Amino acid sequence: MANEKLSQEKAYRIMLKGYPDVLDMKQMCKILSISLKTGYGLIQENKIECLKVGRAYKIPKPFLLSYLRIGPSRESE
């Protein structure tokens, strides 16, 4: 069971339960247990894809899961 790969659907239900489908920076940083400065760094380095709405960054859950390498990645499409 330890080697079982976590599917994106399971991650939605287990890991990200209680969070909206589109996260803001504070929510993303809380999930990853990192500082806002580190979160902005990951965005600026294009390690986590995001949407920019006005001055705010929005991170859809699938983008965060891709960063965590859970489920399908954009490169495999």
mmCIF file of N, CA and C in Angstrom, residues 24-72:
data_model
loop_
_atom_site.group_PDB
_atom_site.id
_atom_site.type_symbol
_atom_site.label_atom_id
_atom_site.label_comp_id
_atom_site.label_asym_id
_atom_site.label_seq_id
_atom_site.Cartn_x
_atom_site.Cartn_y
_atom_site.Cartn_z
ATOM 1 N N ASP A 24 -5.713 30.714 -3.341
ATOM 2 C CA ASP A 24 -4.909 31.939 -3.361
ATOM 3 C C ASP A 24 -3.528 31.599 -2.798
ATOM 4 N N MET A 25 -2.644 32.558 -2.785
ATOM 5 C CA MET A 25 -1.262 32.309 -2.347
ATOM 6 C C MET A 25 -1.194 31.826 -0.899
ATOM 7 N N LYS A 26 -1.964 32.438 -0.017
ATOM 8 C CA LYS A 26 -1.921 32.046 1.394
ATOM 9 C C LYS A 26 -2.360 30.599 1.573
ATOM 10 N N GLN A 27 -3.419 30.198 0.869
ATOM 11 C CA GLN A 27 -3.898 28.824 0.966
ATOM 12 C C GLN A 27 -2.865 27.843 0.423
ATOM 13 N N MET A 28 -2.259 28.180 -0.724
ATOM 14 C CA MET A 28 -1.248 27.307 -1.301
ATOM 15 C C MET A 28 -0.068 27.139 -0.347
ATOM 16 N N CYS A 29 0.367 28.242 0.234
ATOM 17 C CA CYS A 29 1.512 28.192 1.142
ATOM 18 C C CYS A 29 1.180 27.405 2.403
ATOM 19 N N LYS A 30 -0.039 27.510 2.865
ATOM 20 C CA LYS A 30 -0.460 26.742 4.045
ATOM 21 C C LYS A 30 -0.440 25.247 3.729
ATOM 22 N N ILE A 31 -0.961 24.866 2.566
ATOM 23 C CA ILE A 31 -0.978 23.457 2.157
ATOM 24 C C ILE A 31 0.438 22.907 2.069
ATOM 25 N N LEU A 32 1.348 23.684 1.493
ATOM 26 C CA LEU A 32 2.729 23.238 1.299
ATOM 27 C C LEU A 32 3.608 23.464 2.531
ATOM 28 N N SER A 33 3.086 24.152 3.535
ATOM 29 C CA SER A 33 3.848 24.499 4.750
ATOM 30 C C SER A 33 5.115 25.272 4.410
ATOM 31 N N ILE A 34 4.932 26.306 3.582
ATOM 32 C CA ILE A 34 6.043 27.169 3.203
ATOM 33 C C ILE A 34 5.649 28.619 3.472
ATOM 34 N N SER A 35 6.630 29.503 3.450
ATOM 35 C CA SER A 35 6.352 30.925 3.649
ATOM 36 C C SER A 35 5.807 31.536 2.359
ATOM 37 N N LEU A 36 5.191 32.711 2.494
ATOM 38 C CA LEU A 36 4.704 33.419 1.308
ATOM 39 C C LEU A 36 5.867 33.752 0.374
ATOM 40 N N LYS A 37 6.996 34.123 0.930
ATOM 41 C CA LYS A 37 8.165 34.463 0.115
ATOM 42 C C LYS A 37 8.589 33.263 -0.739
ATOM 43 N N THR A 38 8.613 32.089 -0.137
ATOM 44 C CA THR A 38 8.964 30.875 -0.874
ATOM 45 C C THR A 38 7.905 30.564 -1.922
ATOM 46 N N GLY A 39 6.625 30.760 -1.577
ATOM 47 C CA GLY A 39 5.528 30.535 -2.525
ATOM 48 C C GLY A 39 5.646 31.431 -3.744
ATOM 49 N N TYR A 40 5.909 32.709 -3.511
ATOM 50 C CA TYR A 40 6.081 33.632 -4.638
ATOM 51 C C TYR A 40 7.307 33.244 -5.470
ATOM 52 N N GLY A 41 8.335 32.750 -4.812
ATOM 53 C CA GLY A 41 9.524 32.291 -5.532
ATOM 54 C C GLY A 41 9.206 31.129 -6.459
ATOM 55 N N LEU A 42 8.421 30.175 -5.985
ATOM 56 C CA LEU A 42 8.033 29.034 -6.822
ATOM 57 C C LEU A 42 7.221 29.485 -8.033
ATOM 58 N N ILE A 43 6.362 30.479 -7.826
ATOM 59 C CA ILE A 43 5.562 31.023 -8.935
ATOM 60 C C ILE A 43 6.476 31.737 -9.939
ATOM 61 N N GLN A 44 7.371 32.582 -9.447
ATOM 62 C CA GLN A 44 8.261 33.343 -10.326
ATOM 63 C C GLN A 44 9.203 32.436 -11.120
ATOM 64 N N GLU A 45 9.604 31.308 -10.526
ATOM 65 C CA GLU A 45 10.492 30.360 -11.200
ATOM 66 C C GLU A 45 9.721 29.396 -12.101
ATOM 67 N N ASN A 46 8.407 29.605 -12.227
ATOM 68 C CA ASN A 46 7.523 28.760 -13.048
ATOM 69 C C ASN A 46 7.532 27.300 -12.613
ATOM 70 N N LYS A 47 7.789 27.047 -11.343
ATOM 71 C CA LYS A 47 7.725 25.684 -10.829
ATOM 72 C C LYS A 47 6.279 25.297 -10.540
ATOM 73 N N ILE A 48 5.449 26.289 -10.207
ATOM 74 C CA ILE A 48 4.019 26.068 -10.030
ATOM 75 C C ILE A 48 3.295 26.976 -11.008
ATOM 76 N N GLU A 49 2.476 26.381 -11.860
ATOM 77 C CA GLU A 49 1.693 27.191 -12.793
ATOM 78 C C GLU A 49 0.599 27.926 -12.035
ATOM 79 N N CYS A 50 0.212 29.076 -12.551
ATOM 80 C CA CYS A 50 -0.834 29.852 -11.885
ATOM 81 C C CYS A 50 -1.556 30.719 -12.905
ATOM 82 N N LEU A 51 -2.619 31.333 -12.440
ATOM 83 C CA LEU A 51 -3.353 32.322 -13.218
ATOM 84 C C LEU A 51 -3.181 33.643 -12.507
ATOM 85 N N LYS A 52 -2.998 34.707 -13.255
ATOM 86 C CA LYS A 52 -2.892 36.022 -12.638
ATOM 87 C C LYS A 52 -4.196 36.765 -12.896
ATOM 88 N N VAL A 53 -4.857 37.135 -11.808
ATOM 89 C CA VAL A 53 -6.124 37.851 -11.880
ATOM 90 C C VAL A 53 -5.885 39.203 -11.239
ATOM 91 N N GLY A 54 -5.811 40.229 -12.076
ATOM 92 C CA GLY A 54 -5.426 41.541 -11.552
ATOM 93 C C GLY A 54 -4.004 41.457 -11.022
ATOM 94 N N ARG A 55 -3.830 41.778 -9.746
ATOM 95 C CA ARG A 55 -2.509 41.681 -9.126
ATOM 96 C C ARG A 55 -2.331 40.394 -8.335
ATOM 97 N N ALA A 56 -3.381 39.590 -8.267
ATOM 98 C CA ALA A 56 -3.361 38.380 -7.437
ATOM 99 C C ALA A 56 -3.046 37.136 -8.265
ATOM 100 N N TYR A 57 -2.338 36.212 -7.648
ATOM 101 C CA TYR A 57 -2.082 34.911 -8.249
ATOM 102 C C TYR A 57 -3.129 33.927 -7.750
ATOM 103 N N LYS A 58 -3.684 33.141 -8.660
ATOM 104 C CA LYS A 58 -4.652 32.100 -8.328
ATOM 105 C C LYS A 58 -4.102 30.776 -8.834
ATOM 106 N N ILE A 59 -4.188 29.764 -7.997
ATOM 107 C CA ILE A 59 -3.614 28.464 -8.326
ATOM 108 C C ILE A 59 -4.715 27.407 -8.310
ATOM 109 N N PRO A 60 -5.161 26.941 -9.482
ATOM 110 C CA PRO A 60 -6.129 25.847 -9.505
ATOM 111 C C PRO A 60 -5.504 24.586 -8.886
ATOM 112 N N LYS A 61 -6.311 23.798 -8.204
ATOM 113 C CA LYS A 61 -5.814 22.593 -7.538
ATOM 114 C C LYS A 61 -5.021 21.673 -8.472
ATOM 115 N N PRO A 62 -5.467 21.452 -9.731
ATOM 116 C CA PRO A 62 -4.667 20.570 -10.600
ATOM 117 C C PRO A 62 -3.243 21.079 -10.831
ATOM 118 N N PHE A 63 -3.040 22.406 -10.844
ATOM 119 C CA PHE A 63 -1.687 22.949 -11.016
ATOM 120 C C PHE A 63 -0.824 22.614 -9.804
ATOM 121 N N LEU A 64 -1.411 22.706 -8.619
ATOM 122 C CA LEU A 64 -0.673 22.373 -7.401
ATOM 123 C C LEU A 64 -0.359 20.883 -7.369
ATOM 124 N N LEU A 65 -1.317 20.057 -7.760
ATOM 125 C CA LEU A 65 -1.091 18.622 -7.784
ATOM 126 C C LEU A 65 -0.039 18.237 -8.819
ATOM 127 N N SER A 66 0.019 18.961 -9.931
ATOM 128 C CA SER A 66 1.071 18.719 -10.929
ATOM 129 C C SER A 66 2.444 19.035 -10.349
ATOM 130 N N TYR A 67 2.538 20.110 -9.592
ATOM 131 C CA TYR A 67 3.794 20.462 -8.928
ATOM 132 C C TYR A 67 4.207 19.348 -7.960
ATOM 133 N N LEU A 68 3.240 18.783 -7.264
ATOM 134 C CA LEU A 68 3.509 17.704 -6.318
ATOM 135 C C LEU A 68 3.660 16.357 -7.024
ATOM 136 N N ARG A 69 3.500 16.373 -8.357
ATOM 137 C CA ARG A 69 3.607 15.168 -9.205
ATOM 138 C C ARG A 69 2.572 14.122 -8.844
ATOM 139 N N ILE A 70 1.337 14.604 -8.618
ATOM 140 C CA ILE A 70 0.213 13.721 -8.350
ATOM 141 C C ILE A 70 -0.731 13.803 -9.545
ATOM 142 N N GLY A 71 -1.001 12.683 -10.148
ATOM 143 C CA GLY A 71 -1.905 12.668 -11.296
ATOM 144 C C GLY A 71 -1.176 13.042 -12.566
ATOM 145 N N PRO A 72 -1.933 13.314 -13.645
ATOM 146 C CA PRO A 72 -1.314 13.605 -14.939
ATOM 147 C C PRO A 72 -0.594 14.953 -14.924
#
